């Protein structure tokens, strides 16, 4: 069964460092998303991406964040200068044409120290 | 704006007894509603979805949910809990004009005791 895969499963980084979280969406999907879940809090929408551009983003997704689909298969989330409060589980998701559901990856746990 | 409230943060059930996870939503427009499950160290898996068709929705692993517009509820049920149902469950809402921007509830942790 097709699935969304995320790497790495756990990333530890120093505050101020850049980090790139990687995702391989399901191959024929058109819409891509990033969500995050800070420990003990709700899963929150960050950004959606379609046709090589951001279609919607939340107030969390500020200038420190960027997304890219560099090669037609990977979908990445970059955080330029990480802060302690960026520590969270980050989920990638994708959906097909005419959205009926979003398929999620297993998540990347980012720890900023 | 839409939002979703899961009324129980933790639910403990005995194996073989019914499971009820409660969810209420608020939405100005016709919502689509979902239940996702997350097992430890696993991704979010879709259990079932409501997208304005039948109000009683059947999902995987024996789960079902009923959309009640008058009560703005979308409670998840299963007649007989199994040990493998121990996980965290999320009620999720999205607007039909904002595909993919899912609004998650806080989650309900389900514990199943033998």
Tab-separated table of N, CA and C in Angstrom, chain A residues 33 35 37 41-43 45 48 56-57 89 91 98-107, chain B residues 4 34 36 38 41-44 46 49 51 88 90 94 98-102 104-106:
chain	number	residue	atom	x	y	z
A	33	UNK	N	1.361	18.806	2.458
A	33	UNK	CA	1.126	19.585	3.669
A	33	UNK	C	2.198	19.286	4.712
A	35	UNK	N	2.340	19.620	8.998
A	35	UNK	CA	1.693	19.883	10.274
A	35	UNK	C	2.730	19.680	11.362
A	37	UNK	N	3.143	19.061	15.876
A	37	UNK	CA	2.512	18.841	17.169
A	37	UNK	C	3.564	19.046	18.250
A	41	UNK	N	0.312	19.365	22.997
A	41	UNK	CA	-0.604	20.301	22.333
A	41	UNK	C	-1.247	19.645	21.106
A	42	UNK	N	-2.137	20.394	20.481
A	42	UNK	CA	-2.853	19.869	19.315
A	42	UNK	C	-1.940	19.798	18.095
A	43	UNK	N	-2.309	18.948	17.163
A	43	UNK	CA	-1.680	18.955	15.850
A	43	UNK	C	-2.129	20.236	15.131
A	45	UNK	N	-1.849	22.905	11.718
A	45	UNK	CA	-1.543	23.098	10.296
A	45	UNK	C	-0.437	24.137	10.144
A	48	UNK	N	0.173	24.374	3.172
A	48	UNK	CA	-0.221	23.469	2.096
A	48	UNK	C	0.442	23.936	0.799
A	56	UNK	N	-1.718	27.762	0.985
A	56	UNK	CA	-2.207	28.333	2.231
A	56	UNK	C	-1.155	28.114	3.315
A	57	UNK	N	-1.069	29.052	4.243
A	57	UNK	CA	-0.149	28.876	5.360
A	57	UNK	C	-0.752	29.476	6.619
A	89	UNK	N	6.866	17.380	16.966
A	89	UNK	CA	6.750	16.334	15.955
A	89	UNK	C	6.204	16.995	14.704
A	91	UNK	N	4.697	16.464	10.946
A	91	UNK	CA	4.053	15.492	10.078
A	91	UNK	C	3.924	16.050	8.667
A	98	UNK	N	-8.997	16.297	-5.982
A	98	UNK	CA	-10.333	16.341	-5.417
A	98	UNK	C	-10.415	15.964	-3.956
A	99	UNK	N	-9.363	16.169	-3.234
A	99	UNK	CA	-9.209	15.854	-1.797
A	99	UNK	C	-10.352	15.063	-1.177
A	100	UNK	N	-10.063	13.853	-0.769
A	100	UNK	CA	-11.023	13.121	0.051
A	100	UNK	C	-10.421	12.766	1.399
A	101	UNK	N	-9.121	12.698	1.457
A	101	UNK	CA	-8.452	12.450	2.730
A	101	UNK	C	-6.990	12.798	2.587
A	102	UNK	N	-6.357	13.030	3.699
A	102	UNK	CA	-4.923	13.278	3.719
A	102	UNK	C	-4.224	12.051	4.289
A	103	UNK	N	-3.135	11.668	3.631
A	103	UNK	CA	-2.331	10.539	4.079
A	103	UNK	C	-1.093	11.102	4.784
A	104	UNK	N	-0.888	10.647	5.997
A	104	UNK	CA	0.191	11.200	6.816
A	104	UNK	C	1.387	10.265	6.895
A	105	UNK	N	2.565	10.854	7.023
A	105	UNK	CA	3.758	10.115	7.344
A	105	UNK	C	3.830	9.828	8.834
A	106	UNK	N	4.895	9.147	9.230
A	106	UNK	CA	5.016	8.737	10.640
A	106	UNK	C	5.580	9.845	11.513
A	107	UNK	N	6.025	10.933	10.880
A	107	UNK	CA	6.485	12.080	11.658
A	107	UNK	C	7.982	12.122	11.854
B	4	UNK	N	-12.877	21.938	16.592
B	4	UNK	CA	-13.345	20.633	17.018
B	4	UNK	C	-12.920	20.407	18.458
B	34	UNK	N	-13.361	13.767	10.045
B	34	UNK	CA	-12.527	12.571	9.991
B	34	UNK	C	-12.179	12.128	11.406
B	36	UNK	N	-8.841	10.113	12.911
B	36	UNK	CA	-7.527	9.523	12.677
B	36	UNK	C	-7.072	8.827	13.959
B	38	UNK	N	-3.513	7.230	15.955
B	38	UNK	CA	-2.051	7.194	15.980
B	38	UNK	C	-1.582	6.184	17.018
B	41	UNK	N	4.692	5.499	17.876
B	41	UNK	CA	5.765	5.495	16.867
B	41	UNK	C	5.265	5.229	15.453
B	42	UNK	N	3.996	5.496	15.235
B	42	UNK	CA	3.423	5.329	13.897
B	42	UNK	C	2.848	6.658	13.423
B	43	UNK	N	2.562	6.717	12.131
B	43	UNK	CA	1.936	7.913	11.581
B	43	UNK	C	0.460	7.981	11.888
B	44	UNK	N	-0.172	9.028	11.424
B	44	UNK	CA	-1.618	9.208	11.595
B	44	UNK	C	-2.332	8.409	10.517
B	46	UNK	N	-5.988	7.155	8.811
B	46	UNK	CA	-7.403	7.483	8.712
B	46	UNK	C	-8.252	6.285	9.106
B	49	UNK	N	-14.253	8.726	7.434
B	49	UNK	CA	-14.494	10.111	7.035
B	49	UNK	C	-15.957	10.329	6.704
B	51	UNK	N	-18.174	13.028	4.425
B	51	UNK	CA	-18.065	14.113	3.449
B	51	UNK	C	-19.411	14.387	2.809
B	88	UNK	N	-3.926	6.759	20.318
B	88	UNK	CA	-4.514	8.092	20.442
B	88	UNK	C	-5.388	8.355	19.220
B	90	UNK	N	-7.836	11.085	17.033
B	90	UNK	CA	-8.039	12.501	16.749
B	90	UNK	C	-9.278	12.700	15.892
B	94	UNK	N	-12.480	19.755	8.379
B	94	UNK	CA	-11.967	20.659	7.359
B	94	UNK	C	-13.140	21.269	6.616
B	98	UNK	N	-11.428	24.662	1.771
B	98	UNK	CA	-10.060	24.791	2.274
B	98	UNK	C	-9.456	23.414	2.416
B	99	UNK	N	-9.443	22.728	1.284
B	99	UNK	CA	-9.004	21.339	1.304
B	99	UNK	C	-7.629	21.189	1.923
B	100	UNK	N	-7.566	20.241	2.816
B	100	UNK	CA	-6.279	19.884	3.389
B	100	UNK	C	-5.905	20.681	4.613
B	101	UNK	N	-6.555	21.794	4.852
B	101	UNK	CA	-6.255	22.535	6.066
B	101	UNK	C	-7.105	21.919	7.172
B	102	UNK	N	-6.549	20.913	7.770
B	102	UNK	CA	-7.294	20.157	8.766
B	102	UNK	C	-7.167	20.800	10.138
B	104	UNK	N	-7.421	19.888	13.974
B	104	UNK	CA	-7.403	18.713	14.827
B	104	UNK	C	-7.994	19.002	16.202
B	105	UNK	N	-8.669	17.990	16.752
B	105	UNK	CA	-8.990	18.024	18.164
B	105	UNK	C	-7.748	17.707	18.979
B	106	UNK	N	-7.888	17.814	20.285
B	106	UNK	CA	-6.744	17.628	21.184
B	106	UNK	C	-6.334	16.168	21.326
